[in-house]
Amino acid sequence: MSNLEPEAHGKTLWHGRFEGGPAAELMAFTESLSFDRRLWPDDIAGSRAHVRGLAHAGLITDAERDAVLAALDQVAHEMQSGAFAFAESDEDIHTAVERRVTELAGPAGAKLHTGRSRNDQSATDVRLWAKRELVVVAERIVALQQVLLNRAIEAKGVYLPGYTHMQRAQPVLLAHHLLAHGWALTRDLQRIKGTLERVDVSPLGAGALAGSSLPIDPQYTATQLGFAAVFDNSLDAVGSRDHIAEVLFDLTLVAINLSRIGEEWVLWTSEEFGFAKLDDGYATGSSMLPQKKNPDIAELARGKAGRIIGDLTGFLATMKGLPLSYNRDYQEDKEPLFDAMDQVRLGLGAIAGMIATATFVPERMQAAADSETGSSTDLAEWLVVQGVPFREAHAIVGALVREALAGTASLRELVANHPRLGAEPAALVGPGVSVTRRTSPGGAGPVPVAVQLQHFTETLAAWQTWLGAHL
Ligand code: ARG
């Protein structure tokens, strides 16, 4: 009944066509087990669905299906406990699982790969994996947003300089600054949600590239696996990786957002700025300089973004010249994908912890924001309200700032004594006044920031609900 050669164990899956075995150099260079073994839960899920599909199509008996399912359970158990013994001939996770299933289930196991190729199998595994991991990344993003929101709420009226060109421009509430990063992360969530739609398509049933003569039903296995959709074109199903490029792009933008936060915190925690102090648990010391407390998380958020950009661009280069359909080059989708996912996930957790535990130094922030010239725009806008054209107002105030910087008198005195200004606008030059005058919608002062905090809270709650439905 069985055509299985007893010596098949230890041979490649394709050994029938070959007289000799694979060279050691070939195995060393082409194996993917060293990095794709983490796909085992997805490989087993895919095989469960596939073997059910085979029985559903009448290609194997229910008893054979059950024997394979039991063997898959056993493989899962061995993988989970670490007892799974990989063989030298296991080229990738797919061959390892199939080999072991065949050992355990005998002839029924040898039917597992009916109507299936590693091309649709590995594409299925990675899509299942990416679906799950993207939601975990989204969860971490939401957790970081929650930290930003909490810190924004407790920051109340604390303000700091807002910068353009890295020069002090206008004071902004600390809450406003923190939420600016929060909104950027919201767009990361939106991108991930959109990408998930395109990842959530089952390629299982495409076979090697062209489908099968056997009555397999891709929709059946897609439903078994919880995919929202099924492929329309078998060549496209095994021959496309734009969804992986998209995942990498989304992760790269998250990494870049973390990197930009990191850069700010490197500055904020420097002695020169002194805007924030890191908790001991989220800072490192120097092996030589006893006084040092270093912002390594912030720096590595910056540094690792470079490597993650490399994951994206490297994979785009891998894809660019590939004809349809599957090419072995596609095996190179996994390492950059895994690396970017792991690093972004770790980075989100580390940055969230760093910000949650840091101490802000409002005195330093506010002292930096209270330079007289920070209210220059308020003075010009005061003149505008008196009917002075803005360009003229800008010139009047600019001239006073030039005088003040030359040391003639303080800006406040110059304003108080200016024929077109006086005591009322001079009061705008006082500490803490300017930020209260950012009243326009979406602006940096207390009135619009209160509205923004409310909107951000609602937006975050909606994402939490979304997560609840996807986790
Ligand atoms: N490890 C391979 C990958 O990740 C599996 C597919 C191999 N297919 C083949 N025809 N050699 O892409």
Short mmCIF file of N, CA, C and O in Angstrom, two decimals, residues 377-390 393 424 428 437:
data_model
loop_
_atom_site.label_atom_id
_atom_site.label_comp_id
_atom_site.label_asym_id
_atom_site.label_seq_id
_atom_site.Cartn_x
_atom_site.Cartn_y
_atom_site.Cartn_z
N THR A 377 5.81 87.27 17.91
CA THR A 377 4.65 87.09 17.02
C THR A 377 3.38 87.60 17.68
O THR A 377 2.52 88.17 17.02
N ASP A 378 3.30 87.43 19.01
CA ASP A 378 2.13 87.95 19.72
C ASP A 378 2.06 89.47 19.60
O ASP A 378 0.97 90.04 19.47
N LEU A 379 3.22 90.12 19.66
CA LEU A 379 3.25 91.58 19.53
C LEU A 379 2.78 91.99 18.14
O LEU A 379 1.96 92.90 17.98
N ALA A 380 3.29 91.30 17.13
CA ALA A 380 2.89 91.62 15.76
C ALA A 380 1.39 91.38 15.60
O ALA A 380 0.68 92.19 14.98
N GLU A 381 0.89 90.31 16.19
CA GLU A 381 -0.55 90.01 16.06
C GLU A 381 -1.40 91.02 16.84
O GLU A 381 -2.52 91.34 16.45
N TRP A 382 -0.84 91.54 17.93
CA TRP A 382 -1.56 92.59 18.68
C TRP A 382 -1.74 93.81 17.78
O TRP A 382 -2.82 94.40 17.72
N LEU A 383 -0.66 94.16 17.05
CA LEU A 383 -0.75 95.29 16.12
C LEU A 383 -1.76 95.02 15.01
O LEU A 383 -2.50 95.91 14.60
N VAL A 384 -1.80 93.77 14.53
CA VAL A 384 -2.77 93.41 13.49
C VAL A 384 -4.20 93.67 13.97
O VAL A 384 -5.02 94.23 13.24
N VAL A 385 -4.45 93.33 15.23
CA VAL A 385 -5.80 93.56 15.78
C VAL A 385 -6.10 95.06 15.83
O VAL A 385 -7.25 95.48 15.69
N GLN A 386 -5.05 95.89 15.95
CA GLN A 386 -5.26 97.35 15.94
C GLN A 386 -5.41 97.88 14.51
O GLN A 386 -5.50 99.08 14.29
N GLY A 387 -5.35 96.99 13.54
CA GLY A 387 -5.55 97.42 12.15
C GLY A 387 -4.26 97.60 11.37
O GLY A 387 -4.28 98.05 10.21
N VAL A 388 -3.12 97.30 11.95
CA VAL A 388 -1.84 97.45 11.23
C VAL A 388 -1.67 96.24 10.30
O VAL A 388 -1.84 95.11 10.75
N PRO A 389 -1.34 96.46 9.02
CA PRO A 389 -1.10 95.32 8.13
C PRO A 389 0.02 94.43 8.68
O PRO A 389 1.01 94.96 9.22
N PHE A 390 -0.14 93.13 8.54
CA PHE A 390 0.80 92.22 9.20
C PHE A 390 2.24 92.49 8.79
O PHE A 390 3.15 92.46 9.63
N ALA A 393 3.49 95.36 10.74
CA ALA A 393 3.61 94.97 12.15
C ALA A 393 4.88 94.13 12.36
O ALA A 393 5.63 94.33 13.34
N GLU A 424 -0.21 97.76 27.27
CA GLU A 424 -1.00 96.55 27.04
C GLU A 424 -0.18 95.48 26.30
O GLU A 424 -0.06 94.35 26.79
N LEU A 428 2.32 91.37 27.20
CA LEU A 428 2.40 90.09 26.47
C LEU A 428 3.80 89.49 26.54
O LEU A 428 4.01 88.32 26.24
N ARG A 437 -1.86 82.48 24.46
CA ARG A 437 -2.44 83.20 23.32
C ARG A 437 -2.50 82.35 22.05
O ARG A 437 -2.87 82.83 20.99
#
